[in-house]
PDB file of C-alpha atoms in Angstrom:
ATOM      1  CA  MET A   1     103.401 104.505 107.552  1.00 66.00           C
ATOM      2  CA  VAL A   2     100.249 103.264 109.243  1.00 71.00           C
ATOM      3  CA  SER A   3      99.553  99.541 109.282  1.00 66.00           C
ATOM      4  CA  TYR A   4      97.568  97.232 111.523  1.00 67.00           C
ATOM      5  CA  LEU A   5      98.290  93.823 112.994  1.00 74.00           C
ATOM      6  CA  ILE A   6      94.933  92.415 111.929  1.00 84.00           C
ATOM      7  CA  HIS A   7      93.157  91.716 108.669  1.00 93.00           C
ATOM      8  CA  ILE A   8      90.620  94.405 107.731  1.00 95.00           C
ATOM      9  CA  PRO A   9      87.696  93.379 105.513  1.00 96.00           C
ATOM     10  CA  LYS A  10      86.501  95.671 102.721  1.00 97.00           C
ATOM     11  CA  GLY A  11      83.954  98.156 104.047  1.00 97.00           C
ATOM     12  CA  ASP A  12      85.118  98.002 107.673  1.00 97.00           C
ATOM     13  CA  LEU A  13      85.561 101.223 109.592  1.00 97.00           C
ATOM     14  CA  ILE A  14      89.266 101.603 110.366  1.00 96.00           C
ATOM     15  CA  GLU A  15      89.104 104.819 112.327  1.00 96.00           C
ATOM     16  CA  THR A  16      86.881 107.746 113.258  1.00 98.00           C
ATOM     17  CA  SER A  17      88.978 110.840 113.860  1.00 97.00           C
ATOM     18  CA  PRO A  18      87.810 114.119 115.332  1.00 98.00           C
ATOM     19  CA  VAL A  19      89.278 117.127 113.553  1.00 97.00           C
ATOM     20  CA  ILE A  20      90.617 120.515 114.500  1.00 97.00           C
ATOM     21  CA  ILE A  21      89.093 123.057 112.145  1.00 97.00           C
ATOM     22  CA  ILE A  22      91.403 125.608 110.538  1.00 96.00           C
ATOM     23  CA  PRO A  23      89.433 128.770 109.676  1.00 96.00           C
ATOM     24  CA  LYS A  24      89.710 129.774 106.028  1.00 94.00           C
ATOM     25  CA  GLN A  25      91.582 132.940 107.042  1.00 95.00           C
ATOM     26  CA  GLN A  26      94.346 130.746 108.529  1.00 95.00           C
ATOM     27  CA  VAL A  27      94.637 128.087 105.795  1.00 94.00           C
ATOM     28  CA  LYS A  28      97.103 130.240 103.839  1.00 92.00           C
ATOM     29  CA  LEU A  29      99.328 130.303 106.927  1.00 95.00           C
ATOM     30  CA  ILE A  30      99.178 126.499 107.265  1.00 91.00           C
ATOM     31  CA  THR A  31     100.395 126.055 103.686  1.00 84.00           C
ATOM     32  CA  LYS A  32     103.672 127.718 104.704  1.00 90.00           C
ATOM     33  CA  THR A  33     104.323 125.218 107.504  1.00 93.00           C
ATOM     34  CA  VAL A  34     105.016 121.513 107.869  1.00 91.00           C
ATOM     35  CA  LEU A  35     101.274 121.090 108.497  1.00 91.00           C
ATOM     36  CA  LEU A  36     100.711 121.498 104.744  1.00 87.00           C
ATOM     37  CA  ASN A  37     101.263 117.751 104.440  1.00 85.00           C
ATOM     38  CA  TYR A  38      98.740 116.868 107.139  1.00 89.00           C
ATOM     39  CA  TYR A  39      95.627 118.954 106.611  1.00 91.00           C
ATOM     40  CA  PHE A  40      92.433 118.198 104.725  1.00 93.00           C
ATOM     41  CA  GLY A  41      90.419 120.724 102.767  1.00 92.00           C
ATOM     42  CA  TRP A  42      87.234 121.206 104.759  1.00 96.00           C
ATOM     43  CA  HIS A  43      83.814 122.760 104.334  1.00 90.00           C
ATOM     44  CA  GLY A  44      84.084 125.877 102.173  1.00 87.00           C
ATOM     45  CA  GLU A  45      87.661 127.103 102.087  1.00 91.00           C
ATOM     46  CA  SER A  46      88.593 126.048 105.613  1.00 95.00           C
ATOM     47  CA  GLY A  47      90.878 123.170 106.539  1.00 95.00           C
ATOM     48  CA  ALA A  48      91.069 120.447 109.162  1.00 96.00           C
ATOM     49  CA  ILE A  49      93.737 118.451 110.937  1.00 96.00           C
ATOM     50  CA  GLY A  50      92.613 114.908 111.636  1.00 95.00           C
ATOM     51  CA  LEU A  51      93.511 113.630 115.084  1.00 95.00           C
ATOM     52  CA  GLY A  52      94.429 110.005 115.635  1.00 92.00           C
ATOM     53  CA  PHE A  53      95.904 108.559 112.441  1.00 93.00           C
ATOM     54  CA  ALA A  54      93.683 110.363 109.905  1.00 93.00           C
ATOM     55  CA  SER A  55      96.328 112.907 108.923  1.00 91.00           C
ATOM     56  CA  LEU A  56      99.106 110.303 108.881  1.00 92.00           C
ATOM     57  CA  PHE A  57      97.921 107.874 106.192  1.00 91.00           C
ATOM     58  CA  ASN A  58     100.117 107.988 103.101  1.00 83.00           C
ATOM     59  CA  HIS A  59      98.856 108.795  99.612  1.00 86.00           C
ATOM     60  CA  SER A  60      98.421 106.247  96.845  1.00 89.00           C
ATOM     61  CA  TYR A  61      96.792 106.360  93.423  1.00 86.00           C
ATOM     62  CA  HIS A  62      95.792 102.749  94.229  1.00 92.00           C
ATOM     63  CA  PRO A  63      94.568 103.157  97.823  1.00 95.00           C
ATOM     64  CA  ASN A  64      93.118 100.432  99.989  1.00 96.00           C
ATOM     65  CA  ALA A  65      91.108 102.869 102.139  1.00 96.00           C
ATOM     66  CA  VAL A  66      88.989 105.992 101.667  1.00 97.00           C
ATOM     67  CA  TYR A  67      88.288 108.957 103.871  1.00 95.00           C
ATOM     68  CA  ILE A  68      84.806 110.324 104.426  1.00 97.00           C
ATOM     69  CA  LYS A  69      84.397 113.823 105.816  1.00 97.00           C
ATOM     70  CA  ASN A  70      81.456 114.441 108.127  1.00 97.00           C
ATOM     71  CA  PHE A  71      81.112 118.224 108.348  1.00 97.00           C
ATOM     72  CA  ALA A  72      78.189 118.131 110.781  1.00 97.00           C
ATOM     73  CA  LYS A  73      80.099 116.055 113.358  1.00 98.00           C
ATOM     74  CA  ASN A  74      83.598 117.401 112.564  1.00 97.00           C
ATOM     75  CA  ILE A  75      85.012 113.927 112.033  1.00 98.00           C
ATOM     76  CA  ILE A  76      86.771 111.961 109.303  1.00 97.00           C
ATOM     77  CA  ASP A  77      86.039 108.261 108.918  1.00 98.00           C
ATOM     78  CA  ILE A  78      88.672 106.010 107.350  1.00 97.00           C
ATOM     79  CA  VAL A  79      87.031 102.986 105.709  1.00 97.00           C
ATOM     80  CA  ALA A  80      88.636  99.966 104.011  1.00 97.00           C
ATOM     81  CA  TYR A  81      88.073 100.263 100.247  1.00 97.00           C
ATOM     82  CA  LYS A  82      89.672  96.860  99.671  1.00 96.00           C
ATOM     83  CA  TYR A  83      90.568  93.899 101.863  1.00 97.00           C
ATOM     84  CA  ILE A  84      93.706  94.887 103.808  1.00 96.00           C
ATOM     85  CA  ARG A  85      96.119  92.137 104.831  1.00 94.00           C
ATOM     86  CA  GLU A  86      97.761  92.043 108.237  1.00 92.00           C
ATOM     87  CA  GLY A  87     100.810  94.341 108.210  1.00 91.00           C
ATOM     88  CA  GLN A  88      99.898  95.976 104.885  1.00 93.00           C
ATOM     89  CA  GLU A  89     100.222  99.753 104.812  1.00 92.00           C
ATOM     90  CA  ILE A  90      96.893 101.570 104.807  1.00 94.00           C
ATOM     91  CA  THR A  91      96.777 104.242 102.108  1.00 91.00           C
ATOM     92  CA  ILE A  92      94.283 106.833 100.904  1.00 92.00           C
ATOM     93  CA  ASN A  93      94.087 108.965  97.780  1.00 88.00           C
ATOM     94  CA  TYR A  94      94.732 112.541  98.877  1.00 83.00           C
ATOM     95  CA  ASN A  95      92.564 113.764  96.002  1.00 82.00           C
ATOM     96  CA  GLY A  96      89.492 112.367  97.768  1.00 80.00           C
ATOM     97  CA  GLN A  97      88.364 109.819  95.183  1.00 86.00           C
ATOM     98  CA  VAL A  98      90.033 106.414  94.800  1.00 85.00           C
ATOM     99  CA  ASP A  99      90.351 106.781  91.025  1.00 84.00           C
ATOM    100  CA  ASP A 100      91.443 110.448  90.912  1.00 71.00           C
ATOM    101  CA  ILE A 101      94.935 110.561  89.412  1.00 74.00           C
ATOM    102  CA  SER A 102      95.264 114.339  89.508  1.00 70.00           C
ATOM    103  CA  PRO A 103      98.782 115.447  90.430  1.00 72.00           C
ATOM    104  CA  VAL A 104      99.551 116.103  94.078  1.00 68.00           C
ATOM    105  CA  TRP A 105     102.187 118.499  95.446  1.00 66.00           C
ATOM    106  CA  PHE A 106     104.948 115.869  95.779  1.00 57.00           C
ATOM    107  CA  ASP A 107     106.487 113.097  93.697  1.00 66.00           C
ATOM    108  CA  VAL A 108     104.447 109.906  94.036  1.00 63.00           C
ATOM    109  CA  GLU A 109     106.106 106.517  94.328  1.00 69.00           C
ATOM    110  CA  ASP A 110     103.166 104.177  93.811  1.00 66.00           C
TER     111      ASP A 110
END
């Protein structure tokens, strides 16, 4: 669980995380490890592990933050989608869009 000890206004940048790129030839290997739960799909069929907190935010179908992939700079920005209260958990939708309710690979308690 990632939370902050400050209020975060809607639209504020929460974090910019550099990423480690996983070549598409190695993504299949990642899916057989614990890293399956921490990688992002990246440009083409490759993957990426976000450093900092980017790969640690929990999933929600009602997230209060979004992630924005910047392929040119190899970074992921986490931005407040809603006002986040002090101590509130910061969540993202793993499907990439805040309103995407497509199933994910685990049971969701939202």
